Short mmCIF file of C-alpha atoms in Angstrom, two decimals:
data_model
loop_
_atom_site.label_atom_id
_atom_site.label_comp_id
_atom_site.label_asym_id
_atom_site.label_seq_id
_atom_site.Cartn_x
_atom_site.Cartn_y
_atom_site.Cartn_z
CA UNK A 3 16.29 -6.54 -4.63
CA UNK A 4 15.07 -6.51 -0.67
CA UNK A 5 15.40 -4.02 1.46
CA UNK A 6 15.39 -5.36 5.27
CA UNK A 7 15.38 -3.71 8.78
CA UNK A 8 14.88 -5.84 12.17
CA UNK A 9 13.73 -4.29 15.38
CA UNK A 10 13.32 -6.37 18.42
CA UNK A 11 11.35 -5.10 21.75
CA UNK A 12 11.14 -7.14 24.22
CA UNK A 13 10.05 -6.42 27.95
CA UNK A 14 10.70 -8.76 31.23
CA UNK A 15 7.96 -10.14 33.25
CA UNK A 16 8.98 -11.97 36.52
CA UNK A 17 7.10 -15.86 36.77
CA UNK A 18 4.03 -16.07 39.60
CA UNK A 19 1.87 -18.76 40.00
CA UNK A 20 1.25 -21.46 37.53
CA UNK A 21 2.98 -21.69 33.89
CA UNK A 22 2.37 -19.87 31.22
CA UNK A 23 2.24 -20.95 27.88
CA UNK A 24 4.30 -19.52 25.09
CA UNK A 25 3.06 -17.79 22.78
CA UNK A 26 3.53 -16.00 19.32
CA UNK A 27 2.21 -14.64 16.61
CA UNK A 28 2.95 -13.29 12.70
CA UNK A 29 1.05 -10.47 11.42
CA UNK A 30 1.92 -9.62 7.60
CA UNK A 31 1.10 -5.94 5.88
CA UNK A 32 1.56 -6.00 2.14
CA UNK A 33 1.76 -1.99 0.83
CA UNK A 34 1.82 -2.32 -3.61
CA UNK A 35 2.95 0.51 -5.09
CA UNK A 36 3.10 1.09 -8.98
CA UNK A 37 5.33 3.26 -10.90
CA UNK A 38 3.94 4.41 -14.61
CA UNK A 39 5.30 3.22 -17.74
CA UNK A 40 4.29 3.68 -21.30
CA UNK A 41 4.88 2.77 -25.09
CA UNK A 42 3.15 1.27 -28.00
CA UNK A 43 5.60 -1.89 -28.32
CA UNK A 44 6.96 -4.70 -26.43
CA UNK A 45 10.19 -2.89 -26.45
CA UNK A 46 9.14 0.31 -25.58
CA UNK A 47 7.39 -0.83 -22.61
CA UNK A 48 10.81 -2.32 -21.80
CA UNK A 49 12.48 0.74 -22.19
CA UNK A 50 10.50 2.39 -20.15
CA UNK A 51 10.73 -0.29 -17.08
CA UNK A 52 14.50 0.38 -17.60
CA UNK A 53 13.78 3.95 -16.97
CA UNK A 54 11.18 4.35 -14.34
CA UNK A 55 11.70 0.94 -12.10
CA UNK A 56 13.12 0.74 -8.77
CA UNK A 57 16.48 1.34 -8.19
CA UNK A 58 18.65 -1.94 -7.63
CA UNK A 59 21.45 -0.93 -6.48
CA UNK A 60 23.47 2.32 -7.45
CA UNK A 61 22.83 2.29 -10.90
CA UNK A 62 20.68 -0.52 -12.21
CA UNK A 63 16.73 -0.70 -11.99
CA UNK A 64 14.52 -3.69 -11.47
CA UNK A 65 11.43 -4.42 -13.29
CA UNK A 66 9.72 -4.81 -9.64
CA UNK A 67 10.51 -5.31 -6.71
CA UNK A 68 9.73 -6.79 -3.22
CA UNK A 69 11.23 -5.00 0.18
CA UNK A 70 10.27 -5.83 3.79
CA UNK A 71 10.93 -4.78 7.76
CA UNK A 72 10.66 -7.30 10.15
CA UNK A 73 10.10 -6.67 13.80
CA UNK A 74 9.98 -8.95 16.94
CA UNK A 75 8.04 -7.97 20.09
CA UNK A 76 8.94 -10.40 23.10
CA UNK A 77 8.07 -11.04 26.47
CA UNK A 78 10.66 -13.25 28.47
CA UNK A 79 9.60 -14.58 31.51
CA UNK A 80 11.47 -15.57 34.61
CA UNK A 81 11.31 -18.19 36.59
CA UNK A 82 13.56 -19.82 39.25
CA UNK A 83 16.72 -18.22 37.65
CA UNK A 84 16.21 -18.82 34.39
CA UNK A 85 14.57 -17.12 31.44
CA UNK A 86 11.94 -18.02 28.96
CA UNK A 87 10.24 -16.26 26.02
CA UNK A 88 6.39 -16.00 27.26
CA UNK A 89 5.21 -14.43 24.25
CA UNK A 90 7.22 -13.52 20.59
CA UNK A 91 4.92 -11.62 17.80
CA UNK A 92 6.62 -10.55 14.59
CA UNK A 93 5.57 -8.26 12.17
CA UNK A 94 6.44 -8.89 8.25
CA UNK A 95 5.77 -5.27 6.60
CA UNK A 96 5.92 -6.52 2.88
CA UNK A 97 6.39 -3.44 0.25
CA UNK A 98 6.19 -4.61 -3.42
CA UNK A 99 6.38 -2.41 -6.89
CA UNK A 100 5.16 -3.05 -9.81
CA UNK A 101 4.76 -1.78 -12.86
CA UNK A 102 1.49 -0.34 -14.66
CA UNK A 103 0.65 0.79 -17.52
CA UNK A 104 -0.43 4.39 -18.57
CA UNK A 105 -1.12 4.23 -21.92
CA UNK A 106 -3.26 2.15 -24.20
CA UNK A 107 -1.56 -0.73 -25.86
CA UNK A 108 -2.65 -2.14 -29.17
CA UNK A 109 -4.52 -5.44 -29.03
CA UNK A 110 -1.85 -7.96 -29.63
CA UNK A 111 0.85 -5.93 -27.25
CA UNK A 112 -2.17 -6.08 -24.44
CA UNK A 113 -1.83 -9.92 -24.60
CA UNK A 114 1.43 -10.08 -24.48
CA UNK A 115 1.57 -7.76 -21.34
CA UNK A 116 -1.05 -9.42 -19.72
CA UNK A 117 1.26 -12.43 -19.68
CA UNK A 118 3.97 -10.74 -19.18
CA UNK A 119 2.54 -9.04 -15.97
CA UNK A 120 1.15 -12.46 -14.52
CA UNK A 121 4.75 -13.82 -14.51
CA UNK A 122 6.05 -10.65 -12.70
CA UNK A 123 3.99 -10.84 -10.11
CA UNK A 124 4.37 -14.30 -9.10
CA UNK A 125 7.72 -13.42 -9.63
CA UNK A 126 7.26 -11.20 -6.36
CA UNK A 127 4.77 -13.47 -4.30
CA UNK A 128 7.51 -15.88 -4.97
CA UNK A 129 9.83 -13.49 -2.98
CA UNK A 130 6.95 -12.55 -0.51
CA UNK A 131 6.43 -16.27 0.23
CA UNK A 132 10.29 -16.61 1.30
CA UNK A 133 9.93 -13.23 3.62
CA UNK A 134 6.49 -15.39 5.33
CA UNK A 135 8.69 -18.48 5.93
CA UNK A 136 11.20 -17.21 7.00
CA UNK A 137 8.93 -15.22 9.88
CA UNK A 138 7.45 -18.60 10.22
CA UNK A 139 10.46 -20.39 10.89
CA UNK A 140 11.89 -17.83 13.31
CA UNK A 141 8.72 -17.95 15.56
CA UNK A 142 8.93 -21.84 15.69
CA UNK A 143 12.82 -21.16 16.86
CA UNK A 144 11.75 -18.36 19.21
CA UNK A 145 8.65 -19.86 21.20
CA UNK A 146 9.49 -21.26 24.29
CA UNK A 147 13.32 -20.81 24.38
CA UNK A 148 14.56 -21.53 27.81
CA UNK A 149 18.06 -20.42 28.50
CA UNK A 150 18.97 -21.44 32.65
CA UNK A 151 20.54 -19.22 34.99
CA UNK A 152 19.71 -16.18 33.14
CA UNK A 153 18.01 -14.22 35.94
CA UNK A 154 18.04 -10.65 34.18
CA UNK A 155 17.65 -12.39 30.59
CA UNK A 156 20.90 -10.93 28.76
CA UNK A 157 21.86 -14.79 27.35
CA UNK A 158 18.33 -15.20 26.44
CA UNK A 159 18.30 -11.70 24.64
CA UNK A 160 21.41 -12.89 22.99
CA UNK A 161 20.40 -16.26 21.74
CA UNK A 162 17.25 -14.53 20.57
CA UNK A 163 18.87 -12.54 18.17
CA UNK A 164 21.09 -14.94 17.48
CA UNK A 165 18.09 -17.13 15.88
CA UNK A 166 16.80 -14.65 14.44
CA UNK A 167 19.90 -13.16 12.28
CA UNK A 168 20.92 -17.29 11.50
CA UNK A 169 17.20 -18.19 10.31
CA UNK A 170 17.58 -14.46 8.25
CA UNK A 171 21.02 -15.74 6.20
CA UNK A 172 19.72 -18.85 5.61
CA UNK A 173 16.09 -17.23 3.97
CA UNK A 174 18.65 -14.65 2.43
CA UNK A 175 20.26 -17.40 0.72
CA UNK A 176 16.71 -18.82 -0.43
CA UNK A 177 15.90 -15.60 -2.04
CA UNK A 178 19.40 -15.25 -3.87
CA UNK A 179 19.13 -19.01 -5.13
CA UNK A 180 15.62 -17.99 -6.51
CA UNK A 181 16.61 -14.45 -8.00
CA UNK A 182 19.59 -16.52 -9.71
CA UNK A 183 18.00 -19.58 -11.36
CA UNK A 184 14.62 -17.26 -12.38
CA UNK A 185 17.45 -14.19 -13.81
CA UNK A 186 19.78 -17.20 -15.41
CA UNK A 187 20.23 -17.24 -18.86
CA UNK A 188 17.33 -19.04 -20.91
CA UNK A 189 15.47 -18.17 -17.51
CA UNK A 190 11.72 -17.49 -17.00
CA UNK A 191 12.93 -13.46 -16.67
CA UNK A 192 14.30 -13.76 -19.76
CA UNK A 193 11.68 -15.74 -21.20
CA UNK A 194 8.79 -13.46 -20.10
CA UNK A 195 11.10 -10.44 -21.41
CA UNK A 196 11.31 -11.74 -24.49
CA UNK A 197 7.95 -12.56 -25.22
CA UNK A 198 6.92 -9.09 -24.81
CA UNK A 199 9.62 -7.66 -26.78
CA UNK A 200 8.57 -10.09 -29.94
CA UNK A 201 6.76 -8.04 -32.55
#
């Protein structure tokens, strides 16, 4: 599951002298967090992600998990009655879970979870790499829009936005169609699942 929040800021600046050129920028945090699990089997381990995990939704709870805020910071820029976007930074605040383990696992199960683990995780980054395209594609759509006979900006605030939530259902989408083929049946989930749980 992802958890998402947009804020945009965005100040005016009135256009003297020669052009400026437009700028932006992505900065991404990444935050893990681990929640403790425990067992002496594949299954128990299992059990215990069941248990302890994130929450995904009201009831269920997810293995891991990646969440993320995005922001937008912007700086339009007028000139001759219309309205530019000087400058757009975004942040991408990236939160992923994961679990660890807090007991010691027989030889064999260590293996196992070792693999197991890997697979998670680039399970996540998989996730986190949407969330960074996503910010990427939204600052090449936001740099240097030019909306005329916008004096005081509102269309260009609107339009703005407008990018911005279109470029987010269309990543959205992305990360569904990747949740649904990897958590498919016979899927690499399942697979990696499965593997651990075999005694």
């Amino acid at each position: 599951m992802r958890l998402i929040s947009l804020s945009v800021l965005a100040t005016i600046g009135a256009f003297c002298g020669s052009a400026t050129v437009a700028s932006a920028d992505v900065t991404a945090l990444v935050t893990t967090q681990t929640y403790d699990i425990s067992g002496t089997t594949g299954e128990a381990l299992i059990r215990s992600m069941n248990r302890n995990g994130p929450r995904h939704g009201f009831m269920a709870r997810a293995i891991a998990q990646t969440s993320y805020t995005k922001d937008w910071d912007f700086d339009f820029v007028q000139a001759k009655g219309a309205c530019r976007i000087g400058r757009a930074n975004g942040t991408l605040k990236l939160k992923v879970t994961l679990p660890r383990v807090a007991s010691t696992l027989p030889p064999g199960l260590e293996k196992r979870w070792v693999r197991f683990f890997a697979g998670v995780r680039r399970h996540e980054e998989t996730h986190a790499d949407i969330a960074r395209q996503m910010m990427a594609a939204t600052e090449k759509s936001l740099v240097g829009l030019t909306v005329p006979n916008d004096a005081r900006c509102f269309k260009a605030r609107r339009e703005a936005k407008r990018r911005i939530d279109a470029i987010f259902d269309d990543y959205e989408d992305k990360q569904n169609a990747f949740d649904a083929s990897e958590h498919r049946e016979g899927g690499h989930v399942e697979y990696l699942v499965e593997a651990l749980a075999k005694s």
